[in-house]
Coordinates of C-alpha atoms in Angstrom, one line a residue:
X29 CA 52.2 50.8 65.7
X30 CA 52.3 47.8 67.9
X31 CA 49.0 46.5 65.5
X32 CA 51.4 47.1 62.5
X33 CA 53.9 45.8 64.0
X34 CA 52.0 42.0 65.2
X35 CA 50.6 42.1 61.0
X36 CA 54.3 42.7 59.8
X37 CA 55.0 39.6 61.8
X38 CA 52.2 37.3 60.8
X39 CA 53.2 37.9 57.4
X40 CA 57.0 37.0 57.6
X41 CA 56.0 34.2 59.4
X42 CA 53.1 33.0 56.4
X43 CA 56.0 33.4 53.9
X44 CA 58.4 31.3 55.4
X45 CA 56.1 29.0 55.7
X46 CA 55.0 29.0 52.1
X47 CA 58.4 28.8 51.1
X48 CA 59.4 26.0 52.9
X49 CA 56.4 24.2 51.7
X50 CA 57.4 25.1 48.1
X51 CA 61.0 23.7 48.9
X52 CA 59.4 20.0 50.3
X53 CA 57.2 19.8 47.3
X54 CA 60.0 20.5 44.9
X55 CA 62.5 18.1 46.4
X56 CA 60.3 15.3 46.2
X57 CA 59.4 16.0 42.9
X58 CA 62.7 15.9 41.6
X59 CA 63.7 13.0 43.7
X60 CA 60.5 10.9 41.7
X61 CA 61.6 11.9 38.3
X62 CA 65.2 10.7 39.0
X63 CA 63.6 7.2 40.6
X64 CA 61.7 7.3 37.2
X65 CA 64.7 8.0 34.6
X66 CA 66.5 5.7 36.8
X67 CA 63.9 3.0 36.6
X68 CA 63.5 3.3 32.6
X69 CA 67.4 2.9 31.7
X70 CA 69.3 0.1 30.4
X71 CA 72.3 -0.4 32.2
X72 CA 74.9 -2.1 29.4
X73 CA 77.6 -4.4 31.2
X74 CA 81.0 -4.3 29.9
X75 CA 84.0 -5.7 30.4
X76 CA 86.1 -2.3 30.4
X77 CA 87.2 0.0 33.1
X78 CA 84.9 2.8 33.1
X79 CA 86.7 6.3 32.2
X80 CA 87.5 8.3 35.9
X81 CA 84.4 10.7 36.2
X82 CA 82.4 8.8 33.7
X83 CA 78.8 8.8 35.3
X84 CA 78.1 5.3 37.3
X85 CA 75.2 3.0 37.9
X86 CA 75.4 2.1 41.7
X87 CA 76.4 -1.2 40.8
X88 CA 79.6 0.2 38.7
X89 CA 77.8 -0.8 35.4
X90 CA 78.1 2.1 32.6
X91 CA 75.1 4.2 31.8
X92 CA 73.4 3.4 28.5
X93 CA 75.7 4.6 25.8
X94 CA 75.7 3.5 21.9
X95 CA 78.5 1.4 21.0
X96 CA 80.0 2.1 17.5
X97 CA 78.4 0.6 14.6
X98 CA 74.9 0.6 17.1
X99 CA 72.3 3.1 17.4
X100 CA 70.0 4.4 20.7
X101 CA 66.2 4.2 20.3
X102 CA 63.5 5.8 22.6
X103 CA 60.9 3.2 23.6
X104 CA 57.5 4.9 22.6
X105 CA 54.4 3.6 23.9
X106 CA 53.3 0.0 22.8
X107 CA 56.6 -0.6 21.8
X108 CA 57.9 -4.2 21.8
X109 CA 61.2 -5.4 21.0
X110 CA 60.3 -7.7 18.4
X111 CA 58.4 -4.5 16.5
X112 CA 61.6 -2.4 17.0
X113 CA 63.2 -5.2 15.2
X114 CA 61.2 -5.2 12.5
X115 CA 61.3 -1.3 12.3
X116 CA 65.2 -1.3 12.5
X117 CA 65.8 -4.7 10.1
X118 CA 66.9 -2.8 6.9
X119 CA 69.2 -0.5 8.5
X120 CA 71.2 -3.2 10.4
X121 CA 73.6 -6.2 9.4
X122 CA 70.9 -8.7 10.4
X123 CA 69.0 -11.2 7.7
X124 CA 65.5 -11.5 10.0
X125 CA 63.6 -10.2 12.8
X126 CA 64.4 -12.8 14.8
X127 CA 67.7 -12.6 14.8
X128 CA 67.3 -9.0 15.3
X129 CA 65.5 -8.9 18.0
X130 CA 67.9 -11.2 19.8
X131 CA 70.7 -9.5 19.7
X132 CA 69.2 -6.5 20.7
X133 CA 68.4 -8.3 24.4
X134 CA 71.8 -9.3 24.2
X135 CA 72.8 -5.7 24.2
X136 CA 70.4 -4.5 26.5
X137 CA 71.5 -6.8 29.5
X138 CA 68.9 -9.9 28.3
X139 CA 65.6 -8.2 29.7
X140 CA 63.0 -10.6 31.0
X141 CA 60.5 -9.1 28.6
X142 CA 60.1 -8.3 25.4
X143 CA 57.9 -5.3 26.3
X144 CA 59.6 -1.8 26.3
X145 CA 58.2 1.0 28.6
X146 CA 57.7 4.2 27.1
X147 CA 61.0 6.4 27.1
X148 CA 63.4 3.6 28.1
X149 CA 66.4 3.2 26.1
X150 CA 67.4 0.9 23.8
X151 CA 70.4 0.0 22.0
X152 CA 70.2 -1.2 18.5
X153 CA 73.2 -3.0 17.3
X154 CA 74.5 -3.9 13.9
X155 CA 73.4 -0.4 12.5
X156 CA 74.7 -0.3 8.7
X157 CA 76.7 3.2 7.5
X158 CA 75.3 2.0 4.1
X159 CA 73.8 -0.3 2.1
X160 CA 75.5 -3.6 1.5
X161 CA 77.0 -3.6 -2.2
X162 CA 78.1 -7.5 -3.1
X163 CA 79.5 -9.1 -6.0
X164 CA 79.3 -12.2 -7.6
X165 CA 82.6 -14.3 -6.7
X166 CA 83.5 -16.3 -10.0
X167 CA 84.1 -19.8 -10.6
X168 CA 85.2 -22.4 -13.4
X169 CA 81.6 -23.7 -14.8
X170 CA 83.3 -27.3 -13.6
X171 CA 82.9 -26.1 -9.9
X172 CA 82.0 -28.6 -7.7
X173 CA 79.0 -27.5 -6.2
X174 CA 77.2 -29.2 -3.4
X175 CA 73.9 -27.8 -2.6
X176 CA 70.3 -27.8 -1.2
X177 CA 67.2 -26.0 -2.7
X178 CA 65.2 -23.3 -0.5
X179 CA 62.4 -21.4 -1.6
X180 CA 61.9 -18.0 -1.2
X181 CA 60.3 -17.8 1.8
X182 CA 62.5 -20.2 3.7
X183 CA 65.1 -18.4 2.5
X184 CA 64.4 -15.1 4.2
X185 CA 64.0 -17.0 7.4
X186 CA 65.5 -17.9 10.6
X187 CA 64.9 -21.6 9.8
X188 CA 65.7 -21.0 6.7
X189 CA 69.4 -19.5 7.8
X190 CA 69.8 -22.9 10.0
X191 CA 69.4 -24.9 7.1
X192 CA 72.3 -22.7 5.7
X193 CA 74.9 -22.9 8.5
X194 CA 73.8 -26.9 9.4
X195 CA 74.3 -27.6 5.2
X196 CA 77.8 -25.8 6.1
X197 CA 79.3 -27.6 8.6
X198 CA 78.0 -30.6 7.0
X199 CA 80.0 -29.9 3.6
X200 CA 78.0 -28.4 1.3
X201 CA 79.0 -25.6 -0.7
X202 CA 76.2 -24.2 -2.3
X203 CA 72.3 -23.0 -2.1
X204 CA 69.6 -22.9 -4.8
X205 CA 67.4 -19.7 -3.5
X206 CA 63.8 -18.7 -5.6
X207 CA 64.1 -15.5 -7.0
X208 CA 61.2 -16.3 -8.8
X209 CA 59.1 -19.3 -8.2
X210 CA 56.8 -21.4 -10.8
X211 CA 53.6 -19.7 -9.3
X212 CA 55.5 -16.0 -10.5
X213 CA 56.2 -14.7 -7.3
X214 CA 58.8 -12.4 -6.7
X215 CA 61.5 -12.9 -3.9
X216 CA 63.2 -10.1 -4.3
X217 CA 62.6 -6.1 -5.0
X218 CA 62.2 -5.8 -8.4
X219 CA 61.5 -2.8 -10.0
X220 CA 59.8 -3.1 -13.8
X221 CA 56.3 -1.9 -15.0
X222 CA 55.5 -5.8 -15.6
X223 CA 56.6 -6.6 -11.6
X224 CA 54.4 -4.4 -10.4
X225 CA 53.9 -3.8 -6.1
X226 CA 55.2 -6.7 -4.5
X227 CA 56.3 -8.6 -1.0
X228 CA 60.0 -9.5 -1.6
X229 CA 60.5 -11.6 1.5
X230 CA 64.5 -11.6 0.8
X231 CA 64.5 -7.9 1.7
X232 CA 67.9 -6.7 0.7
X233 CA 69.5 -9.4 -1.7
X234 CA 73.0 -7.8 -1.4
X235 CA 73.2 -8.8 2.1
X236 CA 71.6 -12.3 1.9
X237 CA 74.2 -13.2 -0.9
X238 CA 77.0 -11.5 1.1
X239 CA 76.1 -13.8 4.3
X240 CA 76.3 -16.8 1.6
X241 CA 79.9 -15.9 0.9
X242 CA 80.4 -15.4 4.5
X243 CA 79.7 -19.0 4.9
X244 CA 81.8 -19.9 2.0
X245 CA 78.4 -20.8 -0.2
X246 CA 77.9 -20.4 -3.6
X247 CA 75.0 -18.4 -4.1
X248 CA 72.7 -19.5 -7.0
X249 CA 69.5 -17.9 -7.9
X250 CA 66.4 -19.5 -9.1
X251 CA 64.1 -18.0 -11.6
X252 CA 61.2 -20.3 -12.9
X253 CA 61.1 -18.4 -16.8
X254 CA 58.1 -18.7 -18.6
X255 CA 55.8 -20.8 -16.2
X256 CA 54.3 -17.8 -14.6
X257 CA 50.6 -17.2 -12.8
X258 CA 51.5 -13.8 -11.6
X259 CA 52.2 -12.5 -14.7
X260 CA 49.3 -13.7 -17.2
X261 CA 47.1 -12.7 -14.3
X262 CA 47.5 -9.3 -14.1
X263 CA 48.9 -9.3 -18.2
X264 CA 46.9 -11.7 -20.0
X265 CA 48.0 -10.4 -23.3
X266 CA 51.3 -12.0 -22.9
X267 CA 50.1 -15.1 -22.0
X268 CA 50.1 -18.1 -25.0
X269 CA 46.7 -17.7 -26.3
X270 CA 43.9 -20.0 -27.5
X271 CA 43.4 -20.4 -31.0
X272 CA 39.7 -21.0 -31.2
X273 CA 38.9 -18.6 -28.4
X274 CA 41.6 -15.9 -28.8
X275 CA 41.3 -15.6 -25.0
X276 CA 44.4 -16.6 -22.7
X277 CA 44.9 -20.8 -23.2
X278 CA 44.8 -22.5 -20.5
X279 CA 46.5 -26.0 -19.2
X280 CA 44.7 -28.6 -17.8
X281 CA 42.0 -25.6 -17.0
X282 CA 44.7 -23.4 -15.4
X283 CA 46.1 -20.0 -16.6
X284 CA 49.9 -20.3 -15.7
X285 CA 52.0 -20.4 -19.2
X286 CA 53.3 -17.1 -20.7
X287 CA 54.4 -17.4 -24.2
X288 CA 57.8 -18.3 -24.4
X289 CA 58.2 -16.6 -27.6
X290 CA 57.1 -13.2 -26.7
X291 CA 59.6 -10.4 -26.4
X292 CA 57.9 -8.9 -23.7
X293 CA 58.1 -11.8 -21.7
X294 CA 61.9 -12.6 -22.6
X295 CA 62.9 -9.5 -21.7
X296 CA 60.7 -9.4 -18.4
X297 CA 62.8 -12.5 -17.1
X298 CA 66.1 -11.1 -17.9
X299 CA 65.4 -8.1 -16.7
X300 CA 65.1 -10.0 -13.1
X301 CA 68.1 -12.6 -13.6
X302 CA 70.4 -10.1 -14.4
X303 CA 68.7 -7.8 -11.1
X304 CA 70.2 -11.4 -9.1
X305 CA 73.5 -11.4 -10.8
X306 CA 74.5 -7.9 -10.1
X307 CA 73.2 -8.3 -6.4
X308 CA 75.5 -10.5 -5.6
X309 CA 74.6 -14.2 -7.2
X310 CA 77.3 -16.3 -8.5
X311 CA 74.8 -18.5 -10.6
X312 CA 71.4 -17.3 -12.1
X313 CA 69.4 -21.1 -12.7
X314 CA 67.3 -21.3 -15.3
X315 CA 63.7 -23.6 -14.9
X316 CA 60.7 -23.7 -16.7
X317 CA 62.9 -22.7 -19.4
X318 CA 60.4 -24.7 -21.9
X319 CA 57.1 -24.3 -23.4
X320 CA 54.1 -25.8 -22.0
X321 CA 54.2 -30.0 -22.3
X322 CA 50.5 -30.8 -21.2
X323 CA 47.1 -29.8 -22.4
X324 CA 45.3 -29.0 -25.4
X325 CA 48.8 -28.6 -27.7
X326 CA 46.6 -28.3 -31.0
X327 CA 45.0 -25.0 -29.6
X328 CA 47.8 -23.2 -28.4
X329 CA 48.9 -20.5 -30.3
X330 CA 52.4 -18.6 -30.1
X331 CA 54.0 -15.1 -30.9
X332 CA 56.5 -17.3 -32.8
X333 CA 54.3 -18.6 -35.3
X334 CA 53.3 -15.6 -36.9
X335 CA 56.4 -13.8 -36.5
X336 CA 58.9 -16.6 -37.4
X337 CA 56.9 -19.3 -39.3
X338 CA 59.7 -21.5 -40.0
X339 CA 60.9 -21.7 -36.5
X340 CA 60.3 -24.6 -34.3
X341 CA 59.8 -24.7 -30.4
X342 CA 63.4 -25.7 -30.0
X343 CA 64.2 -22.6 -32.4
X344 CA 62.5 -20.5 -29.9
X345 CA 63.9 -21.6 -27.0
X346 CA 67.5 -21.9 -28.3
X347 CA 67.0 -18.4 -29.5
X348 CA 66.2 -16.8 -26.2
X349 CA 69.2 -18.4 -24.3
X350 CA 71.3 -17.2 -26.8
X351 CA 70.1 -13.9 -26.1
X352 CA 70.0 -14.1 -22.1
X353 CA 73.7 -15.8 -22.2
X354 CA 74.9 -12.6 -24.0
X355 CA 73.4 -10.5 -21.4
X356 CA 74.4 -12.5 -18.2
X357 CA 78.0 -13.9 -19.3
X358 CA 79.5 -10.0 -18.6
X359 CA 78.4 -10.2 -15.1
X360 CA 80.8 -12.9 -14.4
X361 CA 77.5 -14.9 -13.0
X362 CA 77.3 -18.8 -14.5
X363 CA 74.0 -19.9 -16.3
X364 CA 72.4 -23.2 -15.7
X365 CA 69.7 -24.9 -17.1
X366 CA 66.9 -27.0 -15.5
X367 CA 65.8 -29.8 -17.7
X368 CA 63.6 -32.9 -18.1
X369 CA 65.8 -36.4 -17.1
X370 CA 63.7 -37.8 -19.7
X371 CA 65.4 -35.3 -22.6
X372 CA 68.5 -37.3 -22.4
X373 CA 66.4 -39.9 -24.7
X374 CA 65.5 -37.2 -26.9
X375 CA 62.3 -38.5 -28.0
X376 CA 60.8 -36.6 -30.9
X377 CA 57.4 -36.0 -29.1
X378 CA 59.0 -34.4 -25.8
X379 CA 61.3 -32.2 -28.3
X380 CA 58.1 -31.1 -30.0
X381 CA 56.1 -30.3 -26.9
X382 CA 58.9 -28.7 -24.4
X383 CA 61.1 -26.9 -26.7
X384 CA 64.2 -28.5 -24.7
X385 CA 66.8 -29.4 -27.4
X386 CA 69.7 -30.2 -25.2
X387 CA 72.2 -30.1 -28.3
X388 CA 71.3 -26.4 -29.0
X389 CA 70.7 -25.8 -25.2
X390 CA 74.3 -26.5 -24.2
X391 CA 75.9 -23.8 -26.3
X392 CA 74.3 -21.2 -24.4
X393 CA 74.5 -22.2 -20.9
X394 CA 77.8 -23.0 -18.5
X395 CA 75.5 -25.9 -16.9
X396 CA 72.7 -28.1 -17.8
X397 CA 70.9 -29.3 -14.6
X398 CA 69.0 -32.5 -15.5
X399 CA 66.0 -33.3 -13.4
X400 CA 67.1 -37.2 -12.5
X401 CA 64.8 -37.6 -10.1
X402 CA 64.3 -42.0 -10.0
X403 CA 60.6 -41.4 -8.7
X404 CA 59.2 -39.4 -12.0
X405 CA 60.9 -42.0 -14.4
X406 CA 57.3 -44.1 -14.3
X407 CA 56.6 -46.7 -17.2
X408 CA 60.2 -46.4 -18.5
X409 CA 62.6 -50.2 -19.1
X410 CA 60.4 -51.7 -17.6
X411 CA 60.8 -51.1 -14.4
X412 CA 57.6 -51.3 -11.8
X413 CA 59.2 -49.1 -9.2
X414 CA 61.7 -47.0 -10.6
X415 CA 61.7 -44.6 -7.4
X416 CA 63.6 -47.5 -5.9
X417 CA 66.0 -48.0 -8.7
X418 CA 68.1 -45.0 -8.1
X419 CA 71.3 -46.5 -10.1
X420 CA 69.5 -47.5 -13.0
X421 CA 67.5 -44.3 -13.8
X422 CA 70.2 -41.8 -12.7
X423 CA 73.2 -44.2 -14.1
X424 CA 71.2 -44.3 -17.6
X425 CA 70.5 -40.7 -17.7
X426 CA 73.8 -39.6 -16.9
X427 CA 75.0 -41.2 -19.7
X428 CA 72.9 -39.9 -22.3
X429 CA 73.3 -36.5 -21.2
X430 CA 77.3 -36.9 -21.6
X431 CA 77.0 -38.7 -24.8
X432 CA 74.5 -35.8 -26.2
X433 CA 76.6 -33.2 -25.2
X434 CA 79.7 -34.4 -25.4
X435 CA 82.4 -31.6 -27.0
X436 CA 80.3 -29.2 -25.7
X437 CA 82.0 -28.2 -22.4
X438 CA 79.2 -27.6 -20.4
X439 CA 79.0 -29.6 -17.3
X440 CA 76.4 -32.1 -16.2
X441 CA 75.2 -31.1 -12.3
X442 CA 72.2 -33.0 -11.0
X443 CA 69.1 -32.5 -9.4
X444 CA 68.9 -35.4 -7.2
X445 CA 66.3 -36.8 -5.0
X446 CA 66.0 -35.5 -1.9
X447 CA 61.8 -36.7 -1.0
X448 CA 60.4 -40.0 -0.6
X449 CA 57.7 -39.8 -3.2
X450 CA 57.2 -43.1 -4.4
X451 CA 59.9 -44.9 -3.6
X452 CA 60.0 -47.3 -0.1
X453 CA 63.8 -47.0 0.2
X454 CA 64.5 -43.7 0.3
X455 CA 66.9 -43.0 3.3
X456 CA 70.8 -41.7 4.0
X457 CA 71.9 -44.8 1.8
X458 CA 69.6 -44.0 -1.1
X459 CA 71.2 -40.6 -1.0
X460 CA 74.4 -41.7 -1.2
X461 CA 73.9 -44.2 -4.3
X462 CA 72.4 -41.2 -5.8
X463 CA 75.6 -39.1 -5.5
X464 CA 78.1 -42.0 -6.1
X465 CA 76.4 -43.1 -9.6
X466 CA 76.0 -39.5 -10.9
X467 CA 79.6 -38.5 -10.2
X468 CA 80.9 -42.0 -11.7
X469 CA 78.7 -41.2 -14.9
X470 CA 80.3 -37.7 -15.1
X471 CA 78.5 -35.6 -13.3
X472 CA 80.3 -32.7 -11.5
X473 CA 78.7 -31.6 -8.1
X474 CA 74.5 -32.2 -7.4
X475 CA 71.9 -30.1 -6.2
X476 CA 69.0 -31.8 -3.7
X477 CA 65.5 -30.7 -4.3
X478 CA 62.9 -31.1 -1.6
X479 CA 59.9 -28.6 -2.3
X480 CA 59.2 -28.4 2.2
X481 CA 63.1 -27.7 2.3
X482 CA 63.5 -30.7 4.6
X483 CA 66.8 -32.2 4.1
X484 CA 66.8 -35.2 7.3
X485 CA 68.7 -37.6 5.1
X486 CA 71.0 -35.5 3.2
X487 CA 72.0 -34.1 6.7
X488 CA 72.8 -38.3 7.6
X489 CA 74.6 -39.0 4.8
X490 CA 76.7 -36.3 4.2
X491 CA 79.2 -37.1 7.2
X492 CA 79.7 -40.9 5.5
X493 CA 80.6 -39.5 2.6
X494 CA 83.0 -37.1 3.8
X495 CA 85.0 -39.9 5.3
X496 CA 85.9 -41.5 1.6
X497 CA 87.8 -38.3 0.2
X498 CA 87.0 -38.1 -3.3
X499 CA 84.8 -41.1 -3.4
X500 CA 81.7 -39.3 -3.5
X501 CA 83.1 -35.5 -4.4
X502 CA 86.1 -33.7 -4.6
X503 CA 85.0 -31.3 -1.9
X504 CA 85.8 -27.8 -4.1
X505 CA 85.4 -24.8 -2.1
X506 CA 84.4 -21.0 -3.1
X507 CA 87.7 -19.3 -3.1
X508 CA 88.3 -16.1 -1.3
X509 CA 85.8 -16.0 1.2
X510 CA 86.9 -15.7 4.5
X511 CA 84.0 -17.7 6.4
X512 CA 83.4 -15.1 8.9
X513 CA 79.6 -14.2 9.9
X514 CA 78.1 -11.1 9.4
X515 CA 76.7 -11.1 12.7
X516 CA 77.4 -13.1 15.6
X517 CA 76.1 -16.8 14.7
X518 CA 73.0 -18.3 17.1
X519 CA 73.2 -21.2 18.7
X520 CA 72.8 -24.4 15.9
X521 CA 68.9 -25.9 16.1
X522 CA 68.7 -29.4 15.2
X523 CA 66.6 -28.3 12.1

């Protein structure tokens, strides 16, 4: 008995000892896994008084919760915080990455690193309820507008925004953006057999044009019509073909023009302005609205000539604005026209050759946007270096473009000269002169073209002209927009 006794106490004893063991273990397991979920959250600072029993950081600092209009994400492994920008982008207020990923440091407490560890979490502000819808904010076709060209690309960009905001708050008004460029490529999604898979670096056009009118800008989209590599590419049947060859004609030895007169093709580019205009454009801008000026002209053969013999280029061209006026007017978008400076002369060879009968042109458009550069005005009155003879060239051609379309009512808006291509002079002054001549010959508002989007001396002048009201522009501005950002604005780069 006393044997069974001594074994009855050797096990008690082994079983308290196992369960104390058990207990130690435990405890400092659990204790780890709190360190750990401790260690991986983000503590968000704020500036109200928590609610009484809400759980507490040890430094008083609320536990991660999602703010309205933000969302919580779970870091997974490899995660950074510039890739959870770019996975969240769409679904949030913000234009790019960058700006993105920014703010979501901001609301994470500003985190040394942009590495996330696996299961920490992250607030993601600026998350959208639904897609951004905008509309086009109408304007008189004699709207001053004051802008600066961007491409696609730079567009979609963070430099690309600071051009935006800097044009701002210098006093322009306006921004030409490529929808599509001369080259054919597509800015924007676009959905047509003929557009095929695509990169649209402006991602969600409603919401770039809505952050224009945030800013008080008039939004106008460029599309580059029947100049277009893309497209004959990948569908050379509706490019202008060779005559002797029957194969795809070619300028200069390169395959870029469609053919102007080809239904197809007219249809294609509407199709896309009219994809602009009800995402939120005020202005769809015609260019390359012409047929092809250079290379072997004998051998080019057109849809037109078989179809309408009678016709002439200009016929064609007239035609198709006719048509794309009709279809854009409704939207309550504008319609401008790029065209050559040297059309004002209307000489009969560059009528001929581009198609670009300004007289015709200007019923079916609400603006006609010469192209008065002083540079590309080479061999004309006699002049050795017209790029440094801004007030001839752009004082001449203003003149001829009022006389020729006088009683008309379209308005006369500029492209001016915003690179230094061969001209020695070219500098904040030059701009000025520029301005000052083409709004004393008529013009209403100008548009600066620089193809690397560097706009240095526009940026200098603009402040002197300011100081003169109404010397150098009216200063119109878009009405009803109420200047407020979509999202918080960075700091302003010198760019």
């Amino acid at each position: 008995m006393e044997k069974n006794l001594r074994r009855s106490g050797s096990i008690l004893l082994m079983v308290l000892i196992f369960f104390f063991l058990g207990f130690a273990i435990w405890r400092s397991s659990a204790e780890s896994a709190a360190a750990q979920v401790a260690q991986s959250t983000q503590f968000i600072r704020t500036s109200k008084t928590p609610t009484p029993g809400s759980p507490q950081a040890p430094d008083g600092a609320a536990l991660v919760v999602a703010p309205p209009g933000s969302q919580l994400y779970m870091a997974k492994r490899g995660d950074g915080i510039t890739s959870v920008a770019r996975r969240y982008l769409s679904q949030t207020s913000y234009l790019t990455s960058g700006e993105l990923a920014e703010a979501i440091r901001k609301s994470n407490g500003e985190p040394r690193t942009l590495f996330l560890k696996t299961g920490q979490q992250v607030v993601i502000p600026g998350i959208l309820d639904a897609p951004i819808v905008e509309k086009a904010i109408p304007v008189a076709r004699d709207f001053e507008v004051r802008a600066v060209y961007l491409t696609g690309v730079m567009a979609a960009s963070d430099r690309g925004l600071r051009i935006i905001r800097r044009w701002r708050e210098l006093g322009g008004n306006a921004v030409v953006f490529d929808v599509k460029d001369s080259d054919g490529s597509i800015n924007i999604a676009f959905d047509h057999p003929l557009a095929g898979s695509h990169r649209a670096p402006i991602h969600d056009l409603p919401k770039f044009t809505r952050f224009l009118h945030s800013q008080g800008m008039h939004a106008i989209a460029r599309v580059a019509i029947f100049r277009d590599e893309r497209l004959v590419v990948t569908h050379p049947e509706l490019a202008v073909k060779s005559k002797r060859s029957g194969q795809a004609w070619r300028e200069n030895g390169k395959l870029v023009w469609t053919d102007p007169s080809q239904p197809k093709v007219q249809e294609y580019d509407i199709a896309l302005a009219k994809k602009a205009a009800e995402s939120g454009a005020d202005e769809i801008q015609f260019d390359y609205v012409r047929f092809p000026a250079e290379g072997d002209q004998k051998d080019a053969g057109f849809v037109f000539q078989t179809q309408h013999p009678e016709w002439h280029r200009t016929d064609v061209i007239t035609d198709f604005l006719k048509h794309a006026y009709a279809e854009l007017h409704p939207t309550g978008v504008l319609l401008s026209l790029d065209v050559f400076g040297i059309m004002a002369w209307q000489r009969p060879v560059d009528l001929a050759h581009t198609g670009q009968d300004i007289v015709g042109m200007a019923k079916y458009c609400d603006v006609l946007s010469p192209m008065i550069y002083p540079s590309h005005f080479f061999g004309m009155d006699g002049i050795a270096h017209p790029g440094d003879a801004p007030e001839h060239f752009i004082g001449e051609s203003m003149e001829r473009f009022e006389k020729i379309t006088q009683g008309s009512g379209v308005v006369i808006r500029p492209w001016l000269q915003a690179f230094r291509w061969r001209t020695k002079t070219y500098s904040p002054k030059y701009i000025e002169v520029q301005v000052l001549t083409a709004k004393n010959k008529g013009g209403i508002g100008f548009l600066f073209w620089n193809a690397s989007n560097d706009y240095s001396k526009p940026y200098a002048a603009m402040p002197e002209m300011q100081v003169v009201k109404g010397k150098y522009f009216r200063g119109d501005e878009l009405p009803g927009t109420t200047h407020a950002e979509l999202t918080p604005k960075p700091a302003l780069s010198s760019q």
